[in-house]
Structure formats: C-alpha cells, structure tokens
mmCIF file with all atom_site columns, C-alpha atoms in Angstrom:
data_model
loop_
_atom_site.group_PDB
_atom_site.id
_atom_site.type_symbol
_atom_site.label_atom_id
_atom_site.label_alt_id
_atom_site.label_comp_id
_atom_site.label_asym_id
_atom_site.label_entity_id
_atom_site.label_seq_id
_atom_site.pdbx_PDB_ins_code
_atom_site.Cartn_x
_atom_site.Cartn_y
_atom_site.Cartn_z
_atom_site.occupancy
_atom_site.B_iso_or_equiv
_atom_site.pdbx_formal_charge
_atom_site.auth_seq_id
_atom_site.auth_comp_id
_atom_site.auth_asym_id
_atom_site.auth_atom_id
_atom_site.pdbx_PDB_model_num
ATOM 1   C CA . MET A 1 1   ? 125.722 70.138  78.316  1.00 0.00 ? 1   MET A CA 1
ATOM 2   C CA . LYS A 1 2   ? 123.414 72.880  79.472  1.00 0.00 ? 2   LYS A CA 1
ATOM 3   C CA . LYS A 1 3   ? 124.224 74.336  82.863  1.00 0.00 ? 3   LYS A CA 1
ATOM 4   C CA . LYS A 1 4   ? 121.396 74.324  85.395  1.00 0.00 ? 4   LYS A CA 1
ATOM 5   C CA . THR A 1 5   ? 120.693 77.657  87.017  1.00 0.00 ? 5   THR A CA 1
ATOM 6   C CA . ASN A 1 6   ? 119.356 78.180  90.465  1.00 0.00 ? 6   ASN A CA 1
ATOM 7   C CA . ARG A 1 7   ? 116.056 80.064  90.792  1.00 0.00 ? 7   ARG A CA 1
ATOM 8   C CA . ILE A 1 8   ? 117.602 82.430  93.323  1.00 0.00 ? 8   ILE A CA 1
ATOM 9   C CA . THR A 1 9   ? 120.230 83.669  90.858  1.00 0.00 ? 9   THR A CA 1
ATOM 10  C CA . ASN A 1 10  ? 118.068 83.453  87.728  1.00 0.00 ? 10  ASN A CA 1
ATOM 11  C CA . PHE A 1 11  ? 116.800 86.926  86.823  1.00 0.00 ? 11  PHE A CA 1
ATOM 12  C CA . ARG A 1 12  ? 114.282 85.603  84.290  1.00 0.00 ? 12  ARG A CA 1
ATOM 13  C CA . TYR A 1 13  ? 112.425 83.820  87.075  1.00 0.00 ? 13  TYR A CA 1
ATOM 14  C CA . TYR A 1 14  ? 111.849 87.068  88.979  1.00 0.00 ? 14  TYR A CA 1
ATOM 15  C CA . LEU A 1 15  ? 111.200 89.315  85.970  1.00 0.00 ? 15  LEU A CA 1
ATOM 16  C CA . PRO A 1 16  ? 107.406 88.747  85.790  1.00 0.00 ? 16  PRO A CA 1
ATOM 17  C CA . TYR A 1 17  ? 107.088 89.489  89.516  1.00 0.00 ? 17  TYR A CA 1
ATOM 18  C CA . PHE A 1 18  ? 109.149 92.643  89.121  1.00 0.00 ? 18  PHE A CA 1
ATOM 19  C CA . ILE A 1 19  ? 107.163 93.888  86.119  1.00 0.00 ? 19  ILE A CA 1
ATOM 20  C CA . ARG A 1 20  ? 103.823 93.213  87.809  1.00 0.00 ? 20  ARG A CA 1
ATOM 21  C CA . GLY A 1 21  ? 105.070 94.899  90.979  1.00 0.00 ? 21  GLY A CA 1
ATOM 22  C CA . ILE A 1 22  ? 106.161 98.025  89.095  1.00 0.00 ? 22  ILE A CA 1
ATOM 23  C CA . ILE A 1 23  ? 102.860 98.230  87.212  1.00 0.00 ? 23  ILE A CA 1
ATOM 24  C CA . CYS A 1 24  ? 100.901 97.745  90.443  1.00 0.00 ? 24  CYS A CA 1
ATOM 25  C CA . PHE A 1 25  ? 102.996 100.395 92.199  1.00 0.00 ? 25  PHE A CA 1
ATOM 26  C CA . LEU A 1 26  ? 102.404 102.919 89.418  1.00 0.00 ? 26  LEU A CA 1
ATOM 27  C CA . LEU A 1 27  ? 98.662  102.250 89.298  1.00 0.00 ? 27  LEU A CA 1
ATOM 28  C CA . LEU A 1 28  ? 98.347  102.578 93.070  1.00 0.00 ? 28  LEU A CA 1
ATOM 29  C CA . LEU A 1 29  ? 100.391 105.781 92.942  1.00 0.00 ? 29  LEU A CA 1
ATOM 30  C CA . ALA A 1 30  ? 98.019  107.137 90.300  1.00 0.00 ? 30  ALA A CA 1
ATOM 31  C CA . ILE A 1 31  ? 95.020  106.278 92.505  1.00 0.00 ? 31  ILE A CA 1
ATOM 32  C CA . THR A 1 32  ? 96.680  107.952 95.494  1.00 0.00 ? 32  THR A CA 1
ATOM 33  C CA . LEU A 1 33  ? 97.432  111.140 93.552  1.00 0.00 ? 33  LEU A CA 1
ATOM 34  C CA . LEU A 1 34  ? 93.971  111.150 91.996  1.00 0.00 ? 34  LEU A CA 1
ATOM 35  C CA . VAL A 1 35  ? 92.319  111.032 95.419  1.00 0.00 ? 35  VAL A CA 1
ATOM 36  C CA . TYR A 1 36  ? 94.833  113.521 96.847  1.00 0.00 ? 36  TYR A CA 1
ATOM 37  C CA . PHE A 1 37  ? 94.320  116.186 94.183  1.00 0.00 ? 37  PHE A CA 1
ATOM 38  C CA . PHE A 1 38  ? 90.646  115.681 93.354  1.00 0.00 ? 38  PHE A CA 1
ATOM 39  C CA . GLU A 1 39  ? 89.040  115.023 96.711  1.00 0.00 ? 39  GLU A CA 1
ATOM 40  C CA . LEU A 1 40  ? 85.924  117.156 96.857  1.00 0.00 ? 40  LEU A CA 1
ATOM 41  C CA . ASN A 1 41  ? 85.620  120.129 99.219  1.00 0.00 ? 41  ASN A CA 1
ATOM 42  C CA . THR A 1 42  ? 88.928  119.434 100.935 1.00 0.00 ? 42  THR A CA 1
ATOM 43  C CA . PRO A 1 43  ? 92.228  121.250 100.526 1.00 0.00 ? 43  PRO A CA 1
ATOM 44  C CA . GLN A 1 44  ? 95.327  119.167 99.833  1.00 0.00 ? 44  GLN A CA 1
ATOM 45  C CA . THR A 1 45  ? 96.457  118.262 103.325 1.00 0.00 ? 45  THR A CA 1
ATOM 46  C CA . ILE A 1 46  ? 97.844  115.188 104.969 1.00 0.00 ? 46  ILE A CA 1
ATOM 47  C CA . ILE A 1 47  ? 94.261  113.993 105.465 1.00 0.00 ? 47  ILE A CA 1
ATOM 48  C CA . SER A 1 48  ? 93.829  113.899 101.687 1.00 0.00 ? 48  SER A CA 1
ATOM 49  C CA . LEU A 1 49  ? 97.073  111.955 101.424 1.00 0.00 ? 49  LEU A CA 1
ATOM 50  C CA . LEU A 1 50  ? 95.856  109.498 104.047 1.00 0.00 ? 50  LEU A CA 1
ATOM 51  C CA . ASP A 1 51  ? 92.598  109.079 102.158 1.00 0.00 ? 51  ASP A CA 1
ATOM 52  C CA . GLY A 1 52  ? 94.475  108.422 98.927  1.00 0.00 ? 52  GLY A CA 1
ATOM 53  C CA . LEU A 1 53  ? 96.803  105.908 100.554 1.00 0.00 ? 53  LEU A CA 1
ATOM 54  C CA . LEU A 1 54  ? 93.865  104.122 102.169 1.00 0.00 ? 54  LEU A CA 1
ATOM 55  C CA . VAL A 1 55  ? 91.931  103.851 98.914  1.00 0.00 ? 55  VAL A CA 1
ATOM 56  C CA . SER A 1 56  ? 94.974  102.632 96.977  1.00 0.00 ? 56  SER A CA 1
ATOM 57  C CA . THR A 1 57  ? 95.882  100.100 99.689  1.00 0.00 ? 57  THR A CA 1
ATOM 58  C CA . ILE A 1 58  ? 92.368  98.673  99.634  1.00 0.00 ? 58  ILE A CA 1
ATOM 59  C CA . CYS A 1 59  ? 92.454  98.516  95.817  1.00 0.00 ? 59  CYS A CA 1
ATOM 60  C CA . GLY A 1 60  ? 95.819  96.749  95.912  1.00 0.00 ? 60  GLY A CA 1
ATOM 61  C CA . TYR A 1 61  ? 94.705  94.114  98.405  1.00 0.00 ? 61  TYR A CA 1
ATOM 62  C CA . ALA A 1 62  ? 91.439  93.602  96.493  1.00 0.00 ? 62  ALA A CA 1
ATOM 63  C CA . THR A 1 63  ? 93.423  93.073  93.281  1.00 0.00 ? 63  THR A CA 1
ATOM 64  C CA . SER A 1 64  ? 95.701  90.547  94.965  1.00 0.00 ? 64  SER A CA 1
ATOM 65  C CA . LEU A 1 65  ? 92.712  88.713  96.448  1.00 0.00 ? 65  LEU A CA 1
ATOM 66  C CA . PHE A 1 66  ? 90.937  88.592  93.085  1.00 0.00 ? 66  PHE A CA 1
ATOM 67  C CA . THR A 1 67  ? 94.125  87.392  91.368  1.00 0.00 ? 67  THR A CA 1
ATOM 68  C CA . TYR A 1 68  ? 94.487  84.644  93.967  1.00 0.00 ? 68  TYR A CA 1
ATOM 69  C CA . LEU A 1 69  ? 90.864  83.557  93.488  1.00 0.00 ? 69  LEU A CA 1
ATOM 70  C CA . VAL A 1 70  ? 91.382  83.320  89.739  1.00 0.00 ? 70  VAL A CA 1
ATOM 71  C CA . TYR A 1 71  ? 94.656  81.432  90.228  1.00 0.00 ? 71  TYR A CA 1
ATOM 72  C CA . SER A 1 72  ? 93.130  78.945  92.655  1.00 0.00 ? 72  SER A CA 1
ATOM 73  C CA . GLY A 1 73  ? 90.222  78.177  90.326  1.00 0.00 ? 73  GLY A CA 1
ATOM 74  C CA . SER A 1 74  ? 87.495  79.511  92.591  1.00 0.00 ? 74  SER A CA 1
ATOM 75  C CA . LEU A 1 75  ? 85.974  81.494  89.730  1.00 0.00 ? 75  LEU A CA 1
ATOM 76  C CA . ASN A 1 76  ? 86.021  78.719  87.130  1.00 0.00 ? 76  ASN A CA 1
ATOM 77  C CA . PHE A 1 77  ? 82.237  78.611  87.052  1.00 0.00 ? 77  PHE A CA 1
ATOM 78  C CA . VAL A 1 78  ? 82.143  82.223  85.823  1.00 0.00 ? 78  VAL A CA 1
ATOM 79  C CA . ALA A 1 79  ? 84.687  81.578  83.062  1.00 0.00 ? 79  ALA A CA 1
ATOM 80  C CA . TYR A 1 80  ? 82.886  78.401  82.033  1.00 0.00 ? 80  TYR A CA 1
ATOM 81  C CA . GLY A 1 81  ? 79.594  80.295  81.928  1.00 0.00 ? 81  GLY A CA 1
ATOM 82  C CA . PHE A 1 82  ? 81.064  82.883  79.575  1.00 0.00 ? 82  PHE A CA 1
ATOM 83  C CA . SER A 1 83  ? 82.582  80.204  77.356  1.00 0.00 ? 83  SER A CA 1
ATOM 84  C CA . ALA A 1 84  ? 79.277  78.290  77.140  1.00 0.00 ? 84  ALA A CA 1
ATOM 85  C CA . PHE A 1 85  ? 77.119  81.402  76.699  1.00 0.00 ? 85  PHE A CA 1
ATOM 86  C CA . GLY A 1 86  ? 76.866  81.061  72.913  1.00 0.00 ? 86  GLY A CA 1
ATOM 87  C CA . SER A 1 87  ? 75.403  77.563  73.109  1.00 0.00 ? 87  SER A CA 1
ATOM 88  C CA . ILE A 1 88  ? 72.333  78.845  74.969  1.00 0.00 ? 88  ILE A CA 1
ATOM 89  C CA . PHE A 1 89  ? 70.939  80.583  71.895  1.00 0.00 ? 89  PHE A CA 1
ATOM 90  C CA . ASN A 1 90  ? 72.230  78.329  69.126  1.00 0.00 ? 90  ASN A CA 1
ATOM 91  C CA . LYS A 1 91  ? 72.155  74.531  69.271  1.00 0.00 ? 91  LYS A CA 1
ATOM 92  C CA . ASN A 1 92  ? 74.647  74.177  66.396  1.00 0.00 ? 92  ASN A CA 1
ATOM 93  C CA . VAL A 1 93  ? 77.544  75.691  68.341  1.00 0.00 ? 93  VAL A CA 1
ATOM 94  C CA . ASN A 1 94  ? 80.202  73.193  69.363  1.00 0.00 ? 94  ASN A CA 1
ATOM 95  C CA . LYS A 1 95  ? 81.154  73.710  72.970  1.00 0.00 ? 95  LYS A CA 1
ATOM 96  C CA . LYS A 1 96  ? 84.839  73.416  73.788  1.00 0.00 ? 96  LYS A CA 1
ATOM 97  C CA . TYR A 1 97  ? 84.128  71.697  77.110  1.00 0.00 ? 97  TYR A CA 1
ATOM 98  C CA . LYS A 1 98  ? 81.374  69.195  77.799  1.00 0.00 ? 98  LYS A CA 1
ATOM 99  C CA . ASP A 1 99  ? 80.615  70.381  81.327  1.00 0.00 ? 99  ASP A CA 1
ATOM 100 C CA . LEU A 1 100 ? 82.044  72.322  84.265  1.00 0.00 ? 100 LEU A CA 1
ATOM 101 C CA . LYS A 1 101 ? 83.922  69.292  85.629  1.00 0.00 ? 101 LYS A CA 1
ATOM 102 C CA . GLU A 1 102 ? 85.818  68.835  82.364  1.00 0.00 ? 102 GLU A CA 1
ATOM 103 C CA . TYR A 1 103 ? 86.587  72.582  82.300  1.00 0.00 ? 103 TYR A CA 1
ATOM 104 C CA . ASN A 1 104 ? 87.937  72.412  85.878  1.00 0.00 ? 104 ASN A CA 1
ATOM 105 C CA . ASP A 1 105 ? 90.119  69.401  85.049  1.00 0.00 ? 105 ASP A CA 1
ATOM 106 C CA . VAL A 1 106 ? 91.626  71.081  81.979  1.00 0.00 ? 106 VAL A CA 1
ATOM 107 C CA . LYS A 1 107 ? 92.289  74.337  83.821  1.00 0.00 ? 107 LYS A CA 1
ATOM 108 C CA . LYS A 1 108 ? 93.852  72.508  86.783  1.00 0.00 ? 108 LYS A CA 1
ATOM 109 C CA . ILE A 1 109 ? 96.358  70.910  84.408  1.00 0.00 ? 109 ILE A CA 1
ATOM 110 C CA . GLU A 1 110 ? 97.072  74.285  82.742  1.00 0.00 ? 110 GLU A CA 1
ATOM 111 C CA . ARG A 1 111 ? 97.642  76.001  86.112  1.00 0.00 ? 111 ARG A CA 1
ATOM 112 C CA . ALA A 1 112 ? 100.001 73.305  87.421  1.00 0.00 ? 112 ALA A CA 1
ATOM 113 C CA . GLY A 1 113 ? 103.149 75.095  86.240  1.00 0.00 ? 113 GLY A CA 1
ATOM 114 C CA . LYS A 1 114 ? 102.022 78.640  86.952  1.00 0.00 ? 114 LYS A CA 1
ATOM 115 C CA . THR A 1 115 ? 103.556 80.730  89.691  1.00 0.00 ? 115 THR A CA 1
ATOM 116 C CA . TYR A 1 116 ? 102.031 82.898  92.378  1.00 0.00 ? 116 TYR A CA 1
ATOM 117 C CA . TYR A 1 117 ? 101.813 86.262  90.628  1.00 0.00 ? 117 TYR A CA 1
ATOM 118 C CA . PHE A 1 118 ? 99.453  87.641  93.265  1.00 0.00 ? 118 PHE A CA 1
ATOM 119 C CA . LEU A 1 119 ? 102.383 87.880  95.700  1.00 0.00 ? 119 LEU A CA 1
ATOM 120 C CA . SER A 1 120 ? 103.775 90.935  93.922  1.00 0.00 ? 120 SER A CA 1
ATOM 121 C CA . TYR A 1 121 ? 100.445 92.710  94.473  1.00 0.00 ? 121 TYR A CA 1
ATOM 122 C CA . VAL A 1 122 ? 100.483 91.763  98.162  1.00 0.00 ? 122 VAL A CA 1
ATOM 123 C CA . ILE A 1 123 ? 104.035 93.092  98.582  1.00 0.00 ? 123 ILE A CA 1
ATOM 124 C CA . VAL A 1 124 ? 103.291 96.425  96.883  1.00 0.00 ? 124 VAL A CA 1
ATOM 125 C CA . SER A 1 125 ? 100.033 96.821  98.833  1.00 0.00 ? 125 SER A CA 1
ATOM 126 C CA . SER A 1 126 ? 101.926 96.129  102.047 1.00 0.00 ? 126 SER A CA 1
ATOM 127 C CA . VAL A 1 127 ? 104.385 98.905  101.169 1.00 0.00 ? 127 VAL A CA 1
ATOM 128 C CA . TYR A 1 128 ? 101.423 101.253 100.751 1.00 0.00 ? 128 TYR A CA 1
ATOM 129 C CA . LEU A 1 129 ? 100.022 100.057 104.079 1.00 0.00 ? 129 LEU A CA 1
ATOM 130 C CA . VAL A 1 130 ? 103.327 100.878 105.787 1.00 0.00 ? 130 VAL A CA 1
ATOM 131 C CA . GLY A 1 131 ? 103.251 104.337 104.169 1.00 0.00 ? 131 GLY A CA 1
ATOM 132 C CA . LEU A 1 132 ? 99.695  104.804 105.394 1.00 0.00 ? 132 LEU A CA 1
ATOM 133 C CA . ILE A 1 133 ? 100.701 103.886 108.948 1.00 0.00 ? 133 ILE A CA 1
ATOM 134 C CA . VAL A 1 134 ? 103.748 106.185 108.855 1.00 0.00 ? 134 VAL A CA 1
ATOM 135 C CA . PHE A 1 135 ? 101.748 109.184 107.651 1.00 0.00 ? 135 PHE A CA 1
ATOM 136 C CA . PHE A 1 136 ? 98.985  108.423 110.148 1.00 0.00 ? 136 PHE A CA 1
ATOM 137 C CA . VAL A 1 137 ? 101.503 108.432 113.024 1.00 0.00 ? 137 VAL A CA 1
ATOM 138 C CA . LEU A 1 138 ? 103.004 111.671 111.706 1.00 0.00 ? 138 LEU A CA 1
ATOM 139 C CA . PHE A 1 139 ? 99.537  113.222 111.469 1.00 0.00 ? 139 PHE A CA 1
ATOM 140 C CA . ASN A 1 140 ? 98.705  112.254 115.049 1.00 0.00 ? 140 ASN A CA 1
ATOM 141 C CA . ASN A 1 141 ? 101.992 113.810 116.251 1.00 0.00 ? 141 ASN A CA 1
ATOM 142 C CA . GLY A 1 142 ? 101.160 117.184 114.731 1.00 0.00 ? 142 GLY A CA 1
ATOM 143 C CA . PHE A 1 143 ? 102.893 116.931 111.322 1.00 0.00 ? 143 PHE A CA 1
ATOM 144 C CA . SER A 1 144 ? 101.186 118.847 108.526 1.00 0.00 ? 144 SER A CA 1
ATOM 145 C CA . PHE A 1 145 ? 101.974 120.189 105.051 1.00 0.00 ? 145 PHE A CA 1
#
C-alpha cells in the first residue's frame, strides 16, 4: 500500500515554487544591477541602487499580477483570439474551439488542478521591496558608498 505524504513535508510539492522563486530572484537581481551600473549621467551611488531596486520591484509585482491574470482566466479572450486568428483568412481551417464560451469552459477544467505559482513572484518582489525600504532608510540617515 502506498503511503500518503503530507504536502507540508513533501519536497516535490514546493519544488516548482522554489525554482520559480530562484529564477525570479536572479532576473530581478540582473535588472537591479543593470540599472545600477548603466544609469545614464549618474555615478554609482546609493541613489542608483535605489533606482535599480525600485525598477526591479515594480517589474516583479507586474509579473506576479500578469501571472495571476493568466491563471484566473481574465485574459482568455486574448488567447482565444490568437488561436482563432488563422480562421479569419481561410475558411477551410478547422477551429479547435467553437466559440469563446467553449474555450473558457475547457480552460477552466484544465486550470482546476493548477497551483498558485504567482505567489513565488509576490514573495520575491516583497523581499526586494524590503531591501528598497532598508536602503532608503539608510540613505536618509546619511549612509553612502
């Protein structure tokens, strides 16, 4: 008999969150360093670091919001439009879905077992927000590089 495992102790359950979180962290770090080193007409100071952290935090929250919108099905009309695009020009193309309602019903069934992957983006973006607040407080108290 197969032993049931609890989600809390099952590492495979958390692995996709962890991988997405690491990838998001590295991409946001790359954005921060890109803004820090290549900001025009400004030497590399704590202001450049604050600018980089702000841009990467906004990008992280925008990514998590977009991922949530896709997960919730709010952008199904866009995906359906792309899938039905070929039938506009050629009448002989068989469409996979009859209309948008059928597409929404099929996607709702497919998304029933999916998990909330956007949470890893929210957590990493919140870490960047905390870093932004810490460096902003340090900057206001006279800390500089």
